[in-house]
Tab-separated table of C-alpha atoms in Angstrom:
chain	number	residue	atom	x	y	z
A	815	UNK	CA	113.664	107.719	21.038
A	816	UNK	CA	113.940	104.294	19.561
A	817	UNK	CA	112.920	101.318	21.159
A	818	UNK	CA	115.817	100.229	22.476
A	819	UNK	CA	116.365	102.946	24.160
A	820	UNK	CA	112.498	103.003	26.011
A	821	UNK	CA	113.590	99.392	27.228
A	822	UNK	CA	116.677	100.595	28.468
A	823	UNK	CA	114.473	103.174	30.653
A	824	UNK	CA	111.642	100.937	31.372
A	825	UNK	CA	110.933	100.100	35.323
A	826	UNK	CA	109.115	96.795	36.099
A	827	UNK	CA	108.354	98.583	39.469
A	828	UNK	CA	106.033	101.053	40.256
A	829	UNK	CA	107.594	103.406	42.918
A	830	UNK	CA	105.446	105.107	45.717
A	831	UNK	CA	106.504	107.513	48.496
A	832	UNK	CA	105.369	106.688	51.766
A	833	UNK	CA	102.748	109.237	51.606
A	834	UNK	CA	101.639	108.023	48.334
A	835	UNK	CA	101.467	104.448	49.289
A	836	UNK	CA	99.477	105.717	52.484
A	837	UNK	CA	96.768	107.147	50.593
A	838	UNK	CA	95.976	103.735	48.879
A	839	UNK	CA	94.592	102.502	52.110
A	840	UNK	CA	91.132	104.127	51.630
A	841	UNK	CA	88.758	102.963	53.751
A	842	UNK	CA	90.484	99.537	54.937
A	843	UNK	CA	89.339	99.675	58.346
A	844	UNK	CA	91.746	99.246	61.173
A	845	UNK	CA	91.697	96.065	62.852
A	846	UNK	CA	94.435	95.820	65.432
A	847	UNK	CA	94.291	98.046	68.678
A	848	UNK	CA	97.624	99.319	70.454
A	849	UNK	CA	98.463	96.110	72.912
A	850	UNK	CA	98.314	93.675	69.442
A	851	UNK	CA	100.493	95.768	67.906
A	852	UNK	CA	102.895	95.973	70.516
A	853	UNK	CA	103.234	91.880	70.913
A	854	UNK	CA	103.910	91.536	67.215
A	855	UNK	CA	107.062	93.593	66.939
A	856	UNK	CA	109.971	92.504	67.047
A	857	UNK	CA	113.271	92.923	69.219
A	858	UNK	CA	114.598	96.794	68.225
A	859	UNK	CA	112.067	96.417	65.377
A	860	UNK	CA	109.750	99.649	65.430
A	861	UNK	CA	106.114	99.137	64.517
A	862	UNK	CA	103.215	101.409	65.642
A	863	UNK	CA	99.958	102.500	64.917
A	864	UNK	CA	101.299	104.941	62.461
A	865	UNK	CA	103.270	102.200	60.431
A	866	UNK	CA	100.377	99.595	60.390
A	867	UNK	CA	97.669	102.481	59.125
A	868	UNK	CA	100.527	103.848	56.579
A	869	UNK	CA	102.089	100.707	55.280
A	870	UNK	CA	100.078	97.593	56.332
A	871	UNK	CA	96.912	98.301	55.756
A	872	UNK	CA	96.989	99.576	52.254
A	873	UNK	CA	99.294	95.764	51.809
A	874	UNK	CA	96.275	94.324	53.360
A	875	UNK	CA	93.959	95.968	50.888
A	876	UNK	CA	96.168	95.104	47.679
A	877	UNK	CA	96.278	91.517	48.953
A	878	UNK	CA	92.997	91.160	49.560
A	879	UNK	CA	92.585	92.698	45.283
A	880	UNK	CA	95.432	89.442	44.790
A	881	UNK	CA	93.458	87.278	46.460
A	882	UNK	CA	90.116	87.691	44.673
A	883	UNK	CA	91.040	87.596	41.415
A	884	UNK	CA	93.418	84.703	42.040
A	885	UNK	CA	89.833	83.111	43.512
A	886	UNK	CA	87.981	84.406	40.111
A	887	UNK	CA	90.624	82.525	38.313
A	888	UNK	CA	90.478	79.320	40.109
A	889	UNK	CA	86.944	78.691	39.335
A	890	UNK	CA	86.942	80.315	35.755
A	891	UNK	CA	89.431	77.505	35.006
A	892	UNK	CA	87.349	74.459	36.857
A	893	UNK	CA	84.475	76.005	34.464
A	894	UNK	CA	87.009	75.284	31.744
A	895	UNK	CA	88.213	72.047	32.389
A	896	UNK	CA	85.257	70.612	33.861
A	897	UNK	CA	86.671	69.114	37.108
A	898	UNK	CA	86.149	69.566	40.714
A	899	UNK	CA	88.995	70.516	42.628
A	900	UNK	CA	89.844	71.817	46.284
A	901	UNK	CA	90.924	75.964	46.422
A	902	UNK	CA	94.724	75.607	46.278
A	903	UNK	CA	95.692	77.641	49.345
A	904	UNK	CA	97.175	81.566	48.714
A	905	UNK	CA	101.197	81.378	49.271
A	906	UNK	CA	102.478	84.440	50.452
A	907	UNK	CA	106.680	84.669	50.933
A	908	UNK	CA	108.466	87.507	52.952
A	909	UNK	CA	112.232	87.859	52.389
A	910	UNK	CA	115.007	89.897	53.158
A	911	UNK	CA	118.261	90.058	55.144
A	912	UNK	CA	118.909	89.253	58.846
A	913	UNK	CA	117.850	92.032	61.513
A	914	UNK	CA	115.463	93.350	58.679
A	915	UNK	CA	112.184	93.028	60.219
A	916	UNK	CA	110.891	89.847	58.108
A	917	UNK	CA	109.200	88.407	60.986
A	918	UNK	CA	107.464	91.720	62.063
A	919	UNK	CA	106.507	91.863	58.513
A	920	UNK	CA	104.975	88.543	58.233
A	921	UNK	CA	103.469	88.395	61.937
A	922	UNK	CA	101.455	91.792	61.215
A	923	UNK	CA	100.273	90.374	57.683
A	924	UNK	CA	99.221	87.205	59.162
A	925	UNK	CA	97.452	89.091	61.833
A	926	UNK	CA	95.352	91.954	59.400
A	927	UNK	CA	94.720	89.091	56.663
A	928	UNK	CA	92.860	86.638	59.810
A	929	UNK	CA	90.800	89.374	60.243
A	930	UNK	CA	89.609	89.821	56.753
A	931	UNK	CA	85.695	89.127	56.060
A	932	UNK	CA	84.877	85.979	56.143
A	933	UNK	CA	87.875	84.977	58.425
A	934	UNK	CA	90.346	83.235	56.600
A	935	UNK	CA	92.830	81.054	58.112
A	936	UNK	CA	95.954	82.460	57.878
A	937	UNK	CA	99.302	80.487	59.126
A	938	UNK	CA	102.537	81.492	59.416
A	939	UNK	CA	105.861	79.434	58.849
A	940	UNK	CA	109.416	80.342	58.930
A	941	UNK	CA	111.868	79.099	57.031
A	942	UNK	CA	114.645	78.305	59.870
A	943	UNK	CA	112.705	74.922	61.199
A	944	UNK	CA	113.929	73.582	57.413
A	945	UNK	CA	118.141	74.332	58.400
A	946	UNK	CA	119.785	71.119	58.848
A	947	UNK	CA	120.470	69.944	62.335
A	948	UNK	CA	123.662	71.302	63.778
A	949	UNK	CA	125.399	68.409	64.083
A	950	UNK	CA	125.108	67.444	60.379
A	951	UNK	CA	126.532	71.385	59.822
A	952	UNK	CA	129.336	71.188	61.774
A	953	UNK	CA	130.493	67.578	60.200
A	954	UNK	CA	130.085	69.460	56.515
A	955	UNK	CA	131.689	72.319	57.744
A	956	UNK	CA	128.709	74.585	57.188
A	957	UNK	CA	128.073	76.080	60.750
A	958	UNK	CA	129.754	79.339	59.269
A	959	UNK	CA	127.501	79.825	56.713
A	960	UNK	CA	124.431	78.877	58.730
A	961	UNK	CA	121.427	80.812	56.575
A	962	UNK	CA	123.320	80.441	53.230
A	963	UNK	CA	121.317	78.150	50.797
A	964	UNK	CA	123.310	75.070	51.450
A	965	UNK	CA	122.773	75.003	55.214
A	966	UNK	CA	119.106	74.450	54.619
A	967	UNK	CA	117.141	70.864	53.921
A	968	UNK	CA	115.751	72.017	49.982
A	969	UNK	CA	113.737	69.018	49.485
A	970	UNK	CA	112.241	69.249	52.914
A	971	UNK	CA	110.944	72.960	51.977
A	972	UNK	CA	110.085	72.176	48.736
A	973	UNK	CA	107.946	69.298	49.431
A	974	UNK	CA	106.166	70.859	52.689
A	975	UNK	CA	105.448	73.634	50.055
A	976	UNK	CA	104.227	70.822	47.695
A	977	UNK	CA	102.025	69.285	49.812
A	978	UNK	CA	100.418	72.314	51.158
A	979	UNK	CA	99.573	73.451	47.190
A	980	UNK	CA	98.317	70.192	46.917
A	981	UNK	CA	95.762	69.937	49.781
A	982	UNK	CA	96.915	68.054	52.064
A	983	UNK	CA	95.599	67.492	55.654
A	984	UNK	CA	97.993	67.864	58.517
A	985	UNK	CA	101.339	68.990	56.932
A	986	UNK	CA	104.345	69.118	59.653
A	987	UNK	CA	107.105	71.700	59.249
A	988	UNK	CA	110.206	71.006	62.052
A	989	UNK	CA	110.468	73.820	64.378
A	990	UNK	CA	113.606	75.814	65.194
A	991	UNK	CA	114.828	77.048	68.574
A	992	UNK	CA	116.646	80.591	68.496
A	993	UNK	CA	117.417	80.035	71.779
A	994	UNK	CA	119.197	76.509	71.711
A	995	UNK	CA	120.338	77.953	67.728
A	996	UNK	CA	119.099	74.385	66.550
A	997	UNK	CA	116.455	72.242	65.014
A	998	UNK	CA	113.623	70.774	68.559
A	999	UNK	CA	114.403	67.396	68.029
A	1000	UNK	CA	110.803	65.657	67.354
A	1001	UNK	CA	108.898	68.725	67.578
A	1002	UNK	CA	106.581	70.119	64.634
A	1003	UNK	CA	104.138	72.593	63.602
A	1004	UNK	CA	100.891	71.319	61.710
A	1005	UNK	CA	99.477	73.281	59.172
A	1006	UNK	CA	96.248	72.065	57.843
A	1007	UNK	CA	94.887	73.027	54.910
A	1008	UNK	CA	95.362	76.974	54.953
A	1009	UNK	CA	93.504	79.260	53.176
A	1010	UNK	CA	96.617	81.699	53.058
A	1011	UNK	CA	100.361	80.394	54.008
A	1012	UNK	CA	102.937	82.640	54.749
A	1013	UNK	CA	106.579	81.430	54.262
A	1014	UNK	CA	109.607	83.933	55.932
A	1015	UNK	CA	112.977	83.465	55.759
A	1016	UNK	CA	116.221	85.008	54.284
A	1017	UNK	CA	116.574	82.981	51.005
A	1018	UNK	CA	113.076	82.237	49.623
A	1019	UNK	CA	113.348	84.103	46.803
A	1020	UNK	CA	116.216	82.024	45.883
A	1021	UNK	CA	116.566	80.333	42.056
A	1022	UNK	CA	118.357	77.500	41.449
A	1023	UNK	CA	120.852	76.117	38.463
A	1024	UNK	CA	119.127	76.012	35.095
A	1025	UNK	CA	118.904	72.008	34.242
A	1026	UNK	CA	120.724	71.652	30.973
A	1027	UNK	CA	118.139	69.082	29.731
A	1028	UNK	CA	114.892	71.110	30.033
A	1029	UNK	CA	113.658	69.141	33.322
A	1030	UNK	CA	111.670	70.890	35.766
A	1031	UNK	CA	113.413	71.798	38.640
A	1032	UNK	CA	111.068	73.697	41.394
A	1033	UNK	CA	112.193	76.614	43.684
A	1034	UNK	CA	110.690	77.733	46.833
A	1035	UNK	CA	109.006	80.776	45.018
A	1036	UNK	CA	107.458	78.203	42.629
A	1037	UNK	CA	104.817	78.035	45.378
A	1038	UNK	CA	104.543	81.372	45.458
A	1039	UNK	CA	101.471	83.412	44.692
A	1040	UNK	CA	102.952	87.009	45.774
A	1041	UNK	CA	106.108	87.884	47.296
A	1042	UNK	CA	107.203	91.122	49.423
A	1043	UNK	CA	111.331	91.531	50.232
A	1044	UNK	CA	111.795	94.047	53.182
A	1045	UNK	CA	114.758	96.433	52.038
A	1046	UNK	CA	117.331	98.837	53.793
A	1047	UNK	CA	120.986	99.867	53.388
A	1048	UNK	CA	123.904	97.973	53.988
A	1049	UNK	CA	124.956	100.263	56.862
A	1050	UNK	CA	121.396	100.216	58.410
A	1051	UNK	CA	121.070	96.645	58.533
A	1052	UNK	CA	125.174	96.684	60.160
A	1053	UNK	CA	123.909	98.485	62.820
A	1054	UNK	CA	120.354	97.180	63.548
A	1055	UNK	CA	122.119	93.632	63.933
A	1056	UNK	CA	124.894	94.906	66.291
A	1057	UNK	CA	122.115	96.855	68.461
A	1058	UNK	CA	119.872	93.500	68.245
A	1059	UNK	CA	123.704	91.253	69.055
A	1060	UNK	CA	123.997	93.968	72.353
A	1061	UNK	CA	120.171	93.576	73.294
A	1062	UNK	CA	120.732	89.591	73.507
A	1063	UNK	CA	123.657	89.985	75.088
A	1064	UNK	CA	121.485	91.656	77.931
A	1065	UNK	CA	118.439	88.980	78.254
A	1066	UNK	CA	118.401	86.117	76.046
A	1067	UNK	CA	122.243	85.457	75.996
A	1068	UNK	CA	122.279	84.963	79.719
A	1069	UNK	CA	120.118	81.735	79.604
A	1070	UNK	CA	122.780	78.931	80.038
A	1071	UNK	CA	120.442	77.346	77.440
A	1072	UNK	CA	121.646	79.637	74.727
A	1073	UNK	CA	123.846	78.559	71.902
A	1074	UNK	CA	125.524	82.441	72.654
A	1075	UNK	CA	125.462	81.819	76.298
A	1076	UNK	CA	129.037	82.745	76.077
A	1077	UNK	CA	128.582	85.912	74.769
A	1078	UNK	CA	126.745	87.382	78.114
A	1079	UNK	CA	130.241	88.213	79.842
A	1080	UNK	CA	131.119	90.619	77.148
A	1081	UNK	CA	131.699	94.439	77.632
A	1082	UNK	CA	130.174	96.694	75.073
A	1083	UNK	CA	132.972	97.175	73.391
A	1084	UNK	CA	134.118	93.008	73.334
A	1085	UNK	CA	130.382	92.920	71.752
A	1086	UNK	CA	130.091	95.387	68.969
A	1087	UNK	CA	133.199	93.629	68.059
A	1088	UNK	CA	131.825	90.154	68.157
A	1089	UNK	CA	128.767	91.532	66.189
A	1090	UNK	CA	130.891	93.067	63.833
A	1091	UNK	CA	133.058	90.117	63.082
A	1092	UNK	CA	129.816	87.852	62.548
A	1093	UNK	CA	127.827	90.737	60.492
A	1094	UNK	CA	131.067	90.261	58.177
A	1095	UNK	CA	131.655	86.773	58.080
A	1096	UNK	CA	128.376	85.433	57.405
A	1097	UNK	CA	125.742	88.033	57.499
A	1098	UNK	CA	126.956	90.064	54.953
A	1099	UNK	CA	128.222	88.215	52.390
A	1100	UNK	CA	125.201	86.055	52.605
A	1101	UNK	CA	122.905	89.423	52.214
A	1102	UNK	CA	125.855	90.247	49.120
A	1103	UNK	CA	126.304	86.935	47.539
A	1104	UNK	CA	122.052	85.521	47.689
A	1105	UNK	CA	119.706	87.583	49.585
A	1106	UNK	CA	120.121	90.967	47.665
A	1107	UNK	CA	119.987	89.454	44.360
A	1108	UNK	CA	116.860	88.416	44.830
A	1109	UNK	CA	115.584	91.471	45.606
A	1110	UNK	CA	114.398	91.857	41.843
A	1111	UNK	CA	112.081	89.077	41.854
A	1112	UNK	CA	109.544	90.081	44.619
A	1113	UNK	CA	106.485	91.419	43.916
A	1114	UNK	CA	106.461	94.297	46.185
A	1115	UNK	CA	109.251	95.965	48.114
A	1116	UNK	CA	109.249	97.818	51.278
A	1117	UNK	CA	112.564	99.901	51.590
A	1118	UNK	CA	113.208	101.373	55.165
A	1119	UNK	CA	115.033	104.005	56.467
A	1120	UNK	CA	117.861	104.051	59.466
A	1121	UNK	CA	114.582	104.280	62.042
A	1122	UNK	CA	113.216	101.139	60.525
A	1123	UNK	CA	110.018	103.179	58.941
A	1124	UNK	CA	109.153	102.474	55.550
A	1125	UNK	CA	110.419	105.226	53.266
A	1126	UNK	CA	109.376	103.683	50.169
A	1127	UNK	CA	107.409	101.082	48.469
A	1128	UNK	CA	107.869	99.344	44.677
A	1129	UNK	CA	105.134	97.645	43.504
A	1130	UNK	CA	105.767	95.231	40.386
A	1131	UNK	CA	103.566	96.336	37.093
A	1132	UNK	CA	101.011	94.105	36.111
């Protein structure tokens, strides 16, 4: 076999069955009892004991591997140069497509990465505080493609993420109301000076254009020091959002508050087709055109099955 053809073959992923991946927890101790577990799963999102044990923890472990050698490296290269410089926090991104689980995802990292020895401080921000406003959507004519990479404020993210790497005290991040479907006018989080950031959202994996005359041109995942996308079939993720779309329609929808406040009247059947027509619209060709092509840029990748378990897991060699 020539050479070509072992590059043709070659994976950049390692690939691990769930029972595989399970074994590579060791002796990474639990950390989380039953009633934490339960508050950070999501709506229709399963997560149990089972999953965290299987799944998280052995994440937790390899992160924690990350971590220290990124730590190592730092101060090998302040040895080099001679300087003194503050510990750039760790940036951790978790992407995928809507009704994925992202948010479970990054909740139960955040959660089994605070309770690492010594406690690190571990925040947590999502991406949708940086969508425009929705007035300044629905005057470019954007409210349909809410979540696509346009609809969000780039240089807002990207300097946030800048100013985080950099050490800064303090750094606000707008916050975003699923309820109201819109940007809390004058409302922020503070992160201050992390030791691990997590960053979730739909597109943060995204690249940009190539500049034509060499001239850097930064990306969210610039900032990023490991990166997991959550996976799961096309028809899987249909159906988890129309089951999540009929959920709302029973308890959050009914809020006269809520953007889908007129949603809550529906039948079941009115509903699923609602969901449907949305899913198509905007989720899916969103998840088609920039979500799923990002997919080969992570650095690990949890793939789940129809009952949102993790089937597999792909690592990225080394």
């Amino acid at each position: 076999m020539d050479a070509r053809s072992e590059l043709h073959h070659y994976n950049p992923y390692r690939v691990f069955s769930r029972s595989e991946w399970a074994n590579l927890r060791q002796d990474t101790p639990m950390t989380l009892d039953l009633a934490e577990v339960s508050t950070l799963r999501s709506l229709h999102d399963r997560l149990d004991i089972t999953e965290v044990e299987e799944i998280y923890l052995p994440m937790s472990r390899l992160l924690s591997i990350h971590v220290g050698a990124m730590q190592q490296l730092y101060y090998a290269q302040r040895r080099f140069l001679g300087v003194v410089e503050r510990k750039m926090p760790y940036i951790i991104g978790v992407a995928g497509s809507v009704a994925v689980g992202k948010s479970t995802t990054a909740r139960v990292l955040q959660a089994l990465l605070a309770r690492w020895s010594p406690r690190p401080k571990v925040d947590l921000i999502t991406t949708d505080g940086f969508l425009h406003p929705n007035a300044l959507l629905e005057r470019a004519g954007l409210m349909q493609k809410k979540g696509f990479p346009e609809s969000y404020d780039l240089p807002a993210l990207l300097a946030f993420l800048s100013d985080i790497k950099s050490g800064r005290r303090k750094v606000r991040a707008p916050i975003y109301s699923h309820l109201t479907y819109d940007i809390v006018p004058n409302k922020f989080a503070v992160v201050d000076r992390p030791d691990i950031l997590i960053v979730e959202g739909v597109n943060v994996l995204q690249t940009g254009r190539l500049p034509r005359d060499g001239k850097a041109v930064p990306v969210v995942s610039d900032f990023f020091d490991f990166s997991v996308y959550i996976d799961a079939d096309e028809p899987v993720l249909r159906d988890w959002y129309i089951r999540r779309f009929l959920a709302l329609r029973d308890t959050a929808f009914h809020d006269p508050r809520s953007y889908f406040h007129r949603y809550a009247p529906l039948s079941d059947e009115e509903a699923t087709a609602t969901a449907i027509a949305i899913w198509e619209r905007t989720n899916l060709a969103n998840l088609e055109d920039n979500i799923l092509p990002t997919r080969p840029r992570a650095t690990l990748i949890l793939k789940k099955g129809a009952d949102h378990v993790v089937d597999s897991v792909a690592l990225r060699r080394l």
